[in-house]
CSV table of C-alpha atoms (C1' of nucleotides) in Angstrom, one decimal:
chain,number,residue,atom,x,y,z
A,99,UNK,CA,0.8,20.5,3.7
A,100,UNK,CA,-0.1,21.8,7.1
A,101,UNK,CA,-0.4,19.9,10.3
A,102,UNK,CA,-4.1,20.5,10.5
A,103,UNK,CA,-4.7,19.1,7.1
A,104,UNK,CA,-2.6,16.1,7.9
A,105,UNK,CA,-4.6,15.4,11.0
A,106,UNK,CA,-7.8,15.7,9.1
A,107,UNK,CA,-6.6,13.4,6.3
A,108,UNK,CA,-5.7,10.8,8.9
A,109,UNK,CA,-8.9,11.1,10.8
A,110,UNK,CA,-10.9,11.0,7.6
A,111,UNK,CA,-9.3,7.8,6.7
A,112,UNK,CA,-10.1,6.3,10.1
A,113,UNK,CA,-6.5,6.3,11.1
A,114,UNK,CA,-5.1,7.3,14.4
A,115,UNK,CA,-3.1,10.5,14.6
A,116,UNK,CA,0.4,9.7,15.7
A,117,UNK,CA,3.7,11.6,15.5
A,118,UNK,CA,5.4,9.1,13.1
A,119,UNK,CA,2.4,9.3,10.8
A,120,UNK,CA,2.1,13.0,10.7
A,121,UNK,CA,5.8,13.4,10.3
A,122,UNK,CA,5.9,10.8,7.5
A,123,UNK,CA,3.2,12.6,5.6
A,124,UNK,CA,5.1,15.8,6.1
A,125,UNK,CA,8.3,14.4,4.7
A,126,UNK,CA,6.6,12.9,1.7
A,127,UNK,CA,4.8,16.1,1.0
A,128,UNK,CA,8.1,18.1,1.1
A,129,UNK,CA,10.2,15.6,-0.8
A,130,UNK,CA,8.2,13.4,-3.1
A,131,UNK,CA,9.6,10.2,-4.7
A,132,UNK,CA,11.7,9.2,-1.7
A,133,UNK,CA,12.2,5.5,-1.0
A,134,UNK,CA,11.2,3.9,2.3
A,135,UNK,CA,14.7,4.0,3.8
A,136,UNK,CA,15.2,7.7,2.9
A,137,UNK,CA,11.8,8.5,4.4
A,138,UNK,CA,12.8,6.6,7.5
A,139,UNK,CA,16.1,8.6,7.7
A,140,UNK,CA,14.3,11.9,7.4
A,141,UNK,CA,11.5,11.0,9.9
A,142,UNK,CA,14.2,9.9,12.4
A,143,UNK,CA,16.0,13.2,11.9
A,144,UNK,CA,12.9,14.9,13.1
A,145,UNK,CA,11.5,12.6,15.7
A,146,UNK,CA,14.4,10.7,17.1
A,147,UNK,CA,14.2,6.9,16.9
A,148,UNK,CA,11.5,5.3,14.9
A,149,UNK,CA,11.5,1.7,14.0
A,150,UNK,CA,11.9,0.6,10.4
A,151,UNK,CA,8.8,-1.5,10.8
A,152,UNK,CA,6.8,1.5,11.8
A,153,UNK,CA,7.8,3.3,8.6
A,154,UNK,CA,6.7,0.4,6.5
A,155,UNK,CA,3.5,0.0,8.4
A,156,UNK,CA,2.8,3.7,8.0
A,157,UNK,CA,3.6,3.7,4.3
A,158,UNK,CA,1.4,0.8,3.7
A,159,UNK,CA,-1.5,2.1,5.8
A,160,UNK,CA,-1.3,5.5,4.2
A,161,UNK,CA,-1.1,4.1,0.8
A,162,UNK,CA,-4.1,1.9,1.1
A,163,UNK,CA,-5.9,4.8,2.7
A,164,UNK,CA,-5.3,6.8,-0.4
A,165,UNK,CA,-3.3,9.4,1.3
A,166,UNK,CA,-0.1,8.3,-0.3
A,167,UNK,CA,0.6,6.9,-3.7
A,168,UNK,CA,3.2,4.3,-4.4
A,169,UNK,CA,5.3,4.5,-7.6
A,170,UNK,CA,7.2,1.4,-8.7
A,171,UNK,CA,10.0,2.5,-10.8
A,172,UNK,CA,12.9,0.0,-10.7
A,173,UNK,CA,11.0,-3.1,-9.7
A,174,UNK,CA,12.5,-3.6,-6.4
A,175,UNK,CA,11.8,-0.4,-4.3
A,176,UNK,CA,8.8,1.8,-4.1
A,177,UNK,CA,8.8,5.6,-4.1
A,178,UNK,CA,6.1,7.5,-2.4
A,179,UNK,CA,4.3,10.8,-3.0
A,180,UNK,CA,1.1,12.4,-1.9
A,181,UNK,CA,-2.0,11.1,-3.6
A,182,UNK,CA,-3.4,14.4,-4.7
A,183,UNK,CA,-5.7,12.8,-7.2
A,184,UNK,CA,-4.2,14.7,-10.1
A,185,UNK,CA,-3.3,11.6,-11.9
A,186,UNK,CA,0.1,12.7,-13.1
A,187,UNK,CA,2.7,10.4,-14.5
A,188,UNK,CA,6.4,9.9,-14.1
A,189,UNK,CA,9.5,10.0,-16.2
A,190,UNK,CA,12.7,8.3,-15.1
A,191,UNK,CA,16.2,8.8,-16.3
A,192,UNK,CA,17.7,5.4,-17.1
A,193,UNK,CA,21.2,6.8,-16.4
A,194,UNK,CA,21.1,8.6,-13.1
A,195,UNK,CA,17.7,7.4,-11.9
A,196,UNK,CA,16.2,10.9,-11.5
A,197,UNK,CA,12.4,10.8,-11.3
A,198,UNK,CA,10.2,13.7,-12.3
A,199,UNK,CA,6.5,14.2,-12.5
A,200,UNK,CA,4.8,14.9,-15.8
A,201,UNK,CA,1.3,16.5,-15.6
A,202,UNK,CA,-1.5,14.5,-17.2
A,203,UNK,CA,-2.5,16.5,-20.2
A,204,UNK,CA,-5.9,15.6,-21.4
A,205,UNK,CA,-4.9,15.2,-25.0
A,206,UNK,CA,-1.6,13.5,-24.5
A,207,UNK,CA,-3.1,10.7,-22.4
A,208,UNK,CA,-5.2,8.6,-24.7
A,209,UNK,CA,-3.9,5.7,-22.6
A,210,UNK,CA,-6.2,6.8,-19.8
A,211,UNK,CA,-9.1,5.7,-21.9
A,212,UNK,CA,-8.5,1.9,-22.2
A,213,UNK,CA,-10.3,-0.1,-24.7
A,214,UNK,CA,-13.8,-1.4,-23.8
A,215,UNK,CA,-14.6,-5.0,-23.8
A,216,UNK,CA,-11.7,-6.3,-21.8
A,217,UNK,CA,-14.0,-7.2,-19.0
A,218,UNK,CA,-11.8,-5.3,-16.6
A,219,UNK,CA,-13.2,-2.5,-14.5
A,220,UNK,CA,-10.3,-0.1,-14.8
A,221,UNK,CA,-9.4,1.9,-11.7
A,222,UNK,CA,-6.2,3.7,-12.7
A,223,UNK,CA,-3.6,3.9,-15.4
A,224,UNK,CA,0.1,4.2,-14.5
A,225,UNK,CA,2.3,5.7,-17.2
A,226,UNK,CA,6.0,5.6,-16.8
A,227,UNK,CA,8.3,7.1,-19.4
A,228,UNK,CA,11.9,6.0,-19.5
A,229,UNK,CA,14.6,8.0,-21.1
A,230,UNK,CA,17.7,10.1,-20.5
A,231,UNK,CA,17.5,13.4,-18.7
A,232,UNK,CA,19.1,16.6,-19.9
A,233,UNK,CA,22.1,16.4,-17.6
A,234,UNK,CA,22.9,12.8,-18.7
A,235,UNK,CA,22.7,13.5,-22.4
A,236,UNK,CA,25.9,15.4,-22.8
A,237,UNK,CA,29.0,13.4,-23.5
B,955,UNK,CA,8.3,-19.8,-31.7
B,956,UNK,CA,10.2,-22.5,-33.4
B,957,UNK,CA,13.6,-23.7,-32.4
B,958,UNK,CA,15.1,-22.4,-35.5
B,959,UNK,CA,13.9,-18.9,-34.9
B,960,UNK,CA,15.1,-19.1,-31.4
B,961,UNK,CA,18.6,-20.1,-32.5
B,962,UNK,CA,18.6,-17.2,-35.0
B,963,UNK,CA,17.5,-14.7,-32.4
B,964,UNK,CA,20.3,-15.8,-30.1
B,965,UNK,CA,23.0,-15.7,-32.8
B,966,UNK,CA,21.7,-12.4,-34.0
B,967,UNK,CA,22.2,-10.9,-30.6
B,968,UNK,CA,25.7,-12.4,-30.4
B,969,UNK,CA,24.7,-14.8,-27.7
B,970,UNK,CA,25.7,-18.5,-27.6
B,971,UNK,CA,23.1,-21.1,-28.2
B,972,UNK,CA,22.7,-23.2,-25.1
B,973,UNK,CA,19.9,-25.5,-24.0
B,974,UNK,CA,18.9,-23.4,-21.0
B,975,UNK,CA,18.6,-20.4,-23.2
B,976,UNK,CA,16.6,-22.0,-26.0
B,977,UNK,CA,14.3,-23.6,-23.4
B,978,UNK,CA,13.8,-20.4,-21.5
B,979,UNK,CA,12.8,-18.6,-24.6
B,980,UNK,CA,10.5,-21.4,-25.5
B,981,UNK,CA,8.8,-21.2,-22.1
B,982,UNK,CA,8.4,-17.5,-22.2
B,983,UNK,CA,7.0,-17.7,-25.7
B,984,UNK,CA,4.4,-20.2,-24.6
B,985,UNK,CA,3.5,-18.7,-21.3
B,986,UNK,CA,4.0,-15.0,-21.2
B,987,UNK,CA,4.1,-13.0,-17.9
B,988,UNK,CA,5.7,-15.7,-15.8
B,989,UNK,CA,8.0,-14.8,-13.0
B,990,UNK,CA,11.6,-15.9,-12.8
B,991,UNK,CA,10.9,-18.7,-10.4
B,992,UNK,CA,8.0,-20.1,-12.4
B,993,UNK,CA,10.2,-19.9,-15.6
B,994,UNK,CA,12.9,-21.8,-13.7
B,995,UNK,CA,10.4,-24.5,-12.6
B,996,UNK,CA,9.2,-25.0,-16.2
B,997,UNK,CA,12.7,-25.0,-17.7
B,998,UNK,CA,13.8,-27.6,-15.1
B,999,UNK,CA,10.7,-29.7,-16.0
B,1000,UNK,CA,12.0,-29.9,-19.5
B,1001,UNK,CA,15.7,-30.0,-19.1
B,1002,UNK,CA,16.4,-31.5,-15.7
B,1003,UNK,CA,18.4,-29.4,-13.3
B,1004,UNK,CA,19.3,-25.9,-14.1
B,1005,UNK,CA,20.6,-23.5,-11.5
B,1006,UNK,CA,18.6,-20.6,-10.4
B,1007,UNK,CA,21.6,-18.3,-11.2
B,1008,UNK,CA,21.6,-19.5,-14.7
B,1009,UNK,CA,17.9,-18.6,-15.1
B,1010,UNK,CA,18.6,-15.1,-13.8
B,1011,UNK,CA,21.7,-14.7,-16.0
B,1012,UNK,CA,19.7,-15.8,-19.0
B,1013,UNK,CA,16.7,-13.6,-18.3
B,1014,UNK,CA,19.0,-10.6,-17.8
B,1015,UNK,CA,21.0,-11.4,-21.0
B,1016,UNK,CA,18.0,-12.0,-23.1
B,1017,UNK,CA,16.3,-8.8,-21.8
B,1018,UNK,CA,19.3,-6.6,-22.5
B,1019,UNK,CA,19.6,-8.2,-25.9
B,1020,UNK,CA,16.1,-7.2,-26.7
B,1021,UNK,CA,14.8,-10.7,-27.0
B,1022,UNK,CA,12.7,-10.6,-23.8
B,1023,UNK,CA,10.9,-7.7,-22.2
B,1024,UNK,CA,10.6,-7.2,-18.5
B,1025,UNK,CA,7.4,-6.1,-17.0
B,1026,UNK,CA,7.4,-4.8,-13.4
B,1027,UNK,CA,3.9,-5.1,-12.1
B,1028,UNK,CA,4.0,-5.5,-8.3
B,1029,UNK,CA,7.2,-3.7,-7.6
B,1030,UNK,CA,9.1,-6.7,-6.3
B,1031,UNK,CA,9.1,-9.3,-9.0
B,1032,UNK,CA,9.5,-9.1,-12.7
B,1033,UNK,CA,7.5,-10.9,-15.3
B,1034,UNK,CA,8.9,-11.7,-18.7
B,1035,UNK,CA,7.5,-11.9,-22.2
B,1036,UNK,CA,8.8,-11.9,-25.8
B,1037,UNK,CA,9.8,-8.5,-27.0
B,1038,UNK,CA,7.9,-8.5,-30.2
B,1039,UNK,CA,8.3,-4.8,-30.6
B,1040,UNK,CA,4.5,-4.3,-30.8
B,1041,UNK,CA,4.5,-1.9,-27.8
B,1042,UNK,CA,1.5,-3.4,-26.1
B,1043,UNK,CA,0.5,-2.5,-22.6
B,1044,UNK,CA,-0.6,-4.5,-19.6
B,1045,UNK,CA,-3.7,-4.6,-17.4
B,1046,UNK,CA,-3.5,-6.2,-13.9
B,1047,UNK,CA,-6.3,-7.4,-11.7
B,1048,UNK,CA,-5.9,-5.9,-8.2
B,1049,UNK,CA,-7.8,-8.8,-6.7
B,1050,UNK,CA,-6.4,-11.9,-8.3
B,1051,UNK,CA,-3.3,-10.6,-9.8
B,1052,UNK,CA,-4.1,-11.8,-13.3
B,1053,UNK,CA,-2.1,-10.0,-16.0
B,1054,UNK,CA,-3.3,-9.5,-19.5
B,1055,UNK,CA,-2.0,-7.8,-22.6
B,1056,UNK,CA,-3.7,-4.8,-24.1
B,1057,UNK,CA,-2.7,-3.9,-27.6
B,1058,UNK,CA,-1.5,-0.4,-28.2
B,1059,UNK,CA,-4.7,0.9,-29.7
B,1060,UNK,CA,-4.8,4.3,-31.4
B,1061,UNK,CA,-2.3,2.7,-33.7
B,1062,UNK,CA,0.2,5.5,-33.5
B,1063,UNK,CA,1.5,4.5,-30.1
B,1064,UNK,CA,0.2,7.8,-28.6
B,1065,UNK,CA,1.8,7.0,-25.3
B,1066,UNK,CA,5.2,7.2,-27.0
B,1067,UNK,CA,4.7,10.9,-27.5
B,1068,UNK,CA,5.2,12.6,-24.1
B,1069,UNK,CA,5.1,16.3,-23.7
B,1070,UNK,CA,8.0,18.2,-25.1
B,1071,UNK,CA,10.1,20.5,-23.1
B,1072,UNK,CA,11.0,18.1,-20.3
B,1073,UNK,CA,14.6,17.9,-21.5
B,1074,UNK,CA,14.3,14.2,-21.4
B,1075,UNK,CA,15.2,12.0,-24.4
B,1076,UNK,CA,12.3,9.5,-24.1
B,1077,UNK,CA,13.0,5.9,-25.0
B,1078,UNK,CA,10.0,4.0,-24.0
B,1079,UNK,CA,6.7,4.4,-22.3
B,1080,UNK,CA,5.2,1.8,-20.0
B,1081,UNK,CA,1.5,1.8,-19.4
B,1082,UNK,CA,0.0,-0.2,-16.8
B,1083,UNK,CA,-3.7,-0.4,-16.1
B,1084,UNK,CA,-5.0,-1.5,-12.7
B,1085,UNK,CA,-8.5,-2.7,-12.2
B,1086,UNK,CA,-10.7,-5.7,-11.4
B,1087,UNK,CA,-11.1,-8.4,-13.9
B,1088,UNK,CA,-14.5,-9.9,-14.9
B,1089,UNK,CA,-14.1,-13.0,-12.7
B,1090,UNK,CA,-13.4,-10.9,-9.6
B,1091,UNK,CA,-16.2,-8.4,-10.1
B,1092,UNK,CA,-19.0,-10.8,-9.1
B,1093,UNK,CA,-19.9,-10.8,-5.4
C,714,DT,C1',-10.6,12.8,33.7
C,715,DC,C1',-9.9,7.8,33.6
C,716,DA,C1',-10.1,2.9,32.5
C,717,DG,C1',-10.8,-0.2,28.6
C,718,DT,C1',-10.2,-1.4,24.1
C,719,DT,C1',-7.9,-1.4,19.9
C,720,DT,C1',-4.5,0.3,17.1
C,721,DT,C1',0.1,1.3,16.5
C,722,DC,C1',5.1,1.0,17.5
C,723,DT,C1',9.3,-1.6,19.0
C,724,DG,C1',12.9,-5.0,18.5
C,725,DG,C1',14.6,-9.0,16.5
C,726,DA,C1',14.3,-12.5,13.2
C,727,DA,C1',12.8,-14.2,8.8
C,728,DT,C1',11.6,-14.2,3.9
C,729,DC,C1',11.9,-13.5,-0.8
C,730,DA,C1',13.7,-12.2,-5.2
C,731,DT,C1',17.8,-11.3,-6.9
C,732,DT,C1',22.8,-10.8,-7.2
C,733,DC,C1',27.9,-11.7,-6.2
C,734,DA,C1',31.9,-14.6,-6.4
C,735,DA,C1',34.9,-18.3,-7.8
C,736,DG,C1',35.5,-22.3,-10.1
C,737,DA,C1',34.0,-25.9,-13.6
C,738,DT,C1',31.9,-26.5,-18.3
C,739,DT,C1',30.8,-25.8,-22.8
C,740,DA,C1',30.0,-23.5,-27.3
C,741,DC,C1',32.1,-22.0,-31.3
C,742,DG,C1',35.7,-19.8,-34.3
C,743,DG,C1',40.0,-21.2,-36.3
D,874,DC,C1',39.9,-31.1,-32.9
D,875,DC,C1',41.9,-27.0,-29.7
D,876,DG,C1',41.9,-22.9,-27.3
D,877,DT,C1',39.5,-19.4,-25.3
D,878,DA,C1',35.9,-16.7,-23.8
D,879,DA,C1',31.2,-17.1,-22.6
D,880,DT,C1',28.2,-19.7,-19.8
D,881,DC,C1',26.6,-22.6,-16.0
D,882,DT,C1',27.1,-24.5,-11.1
D,883,DT,C1',27.4,-24.1,-6.3
D,884,DG,C1',27.0,-21.6,-2.2
D,885,DA,C1',26.8,-17.5,0.1
D,886,DA,C1',25.3,-12.6,0.4
D,887,DT,C1',22.4,-8.6,-0.2
D,888,DG,C1',18.7,-5.5,0.4
D,889,DA,C1',14.0,-4.4,0.6
D,890,DT,C1',10.2,-5.8,2.9
D,891,DT,C1',7.4,-8.6,6.2
D,892,DC,C1',6.2,-11.7,10.2
D,893,DC,C1',5.9,-12.1,15.1
D,894,DA,C1',5.0,-11.1,20.0
D,895,DG,C1',4.9,-7.9,23.3
D,896,DA,C1',4.9,-2.9,24.9
D,897,DA,C1',3.2,1.6,24.3
D,898,DA,C1',0.1,5.0,23.0
D,899,DA,C1',-4.5,6.9,21.0
D,900,DC,C1',-9.3,7.1,20.9
D,901,DT,C1',-14.1,5.7,23.2
D,902,DG,C1',-17.4,6.0,26.5
D,903,DA,C1',-18.4,6.5,31.4
DNA sequence: TCAGTTTTCTGGAATCATTCAAGATTACGG
DNA sequence: CCGTAATCTTGAATGATTCCAGAAAACTGA
C-alpha cells in the first residue's frame, strides 16, 4: 500500500493524516494479523516514540472507519489487517497460534447466506476455523 | 437439564460432583450466553458465596471436558452455553449486543468443510454473524 | 501565510476479565 | 470411615485495553 493511497484512505474517511496513522496502516498492510502491542513496537521502530494510547486510538479509529478489520481469535486480544472488502476468513492453529487467511470461495461459504426470518439485518459473517497446522501435526 | 443428567455428565468426564459445578451447569443450561461474572452472580444467588476463582476454574474445566462451549463474541469476554454438539452458530446485534443462536442449516454442517490443501487439520469452525436485530432497526 | 478550531497524541493512572499461588476443604475410592 | 488427590478460598497479579486532562499538531478559512 503506497503512501498516497494511505493518505487518500484517511481523507476519505474524514480522518486527519498523521505520521502515526500512516505508519500504522503501512505496518498492518505489510504484516497482517499483528496484535496491538506488536504493531506499536513496529511503529515505534519506524517513527521513534509513539504512545500506547495513540496506537489504540488509531486502531479503533481506523477500524470503525472501515480501513482496518479486527479479528478476534483468542478472546482476549485483537489482530488487525487491512479491510480490503474481500471477505476472507481465518484459520488458527490451536497448537502454535499461527493465523492464516482463507479466501472466501463462493461455494464453500454457505454460511454467508444466513437464514431469513431471524429479524436480523446481517452485515457480516465471520468464519474462524480452528485446527492444527502442518508443522504442528508431526509427532 | 436435570440434576441427574448433570451428575452423569460430570462423572462421565472424570470430574467430581460438587455443588458449584452442578449449579453452574444448571445456570448455563437455563440461561445460555451469559458471561462469567453473570454466571457467578446467579450461582451465588442459589448457593450463597462462591469464589470468583471457583467459577473460572469450573468454566475452564467444564469447557475442556466438552460439557460447556465457549463463545467469544466481543474479543474480551467469553460467553458460555451447553455443548450439545449440534454445531449451531451465533448472531450478534452490533447495537444492543443481543446474542442469539442460529441452527446450522444446510444440515450437513457446510462450514465444517473448509477448502482442502491448507495443510491444516481442521477441528471446528466458528461462524459468527454480525448485524442489527429487529428491535434496534426501528428509528 | 497565519490564527482559530478541532482532532489527535502524550503521560500516567485505572479498569476489567482472567489467572496465579498457597493453603484449607471436600469428594470419593478403598 | 480414611487417605489422598481434586477442588475451593483468599488475596494478589497480570495483561490488554481504556479513561482522563492537558499539550501538540492538522486542517479551515481569512
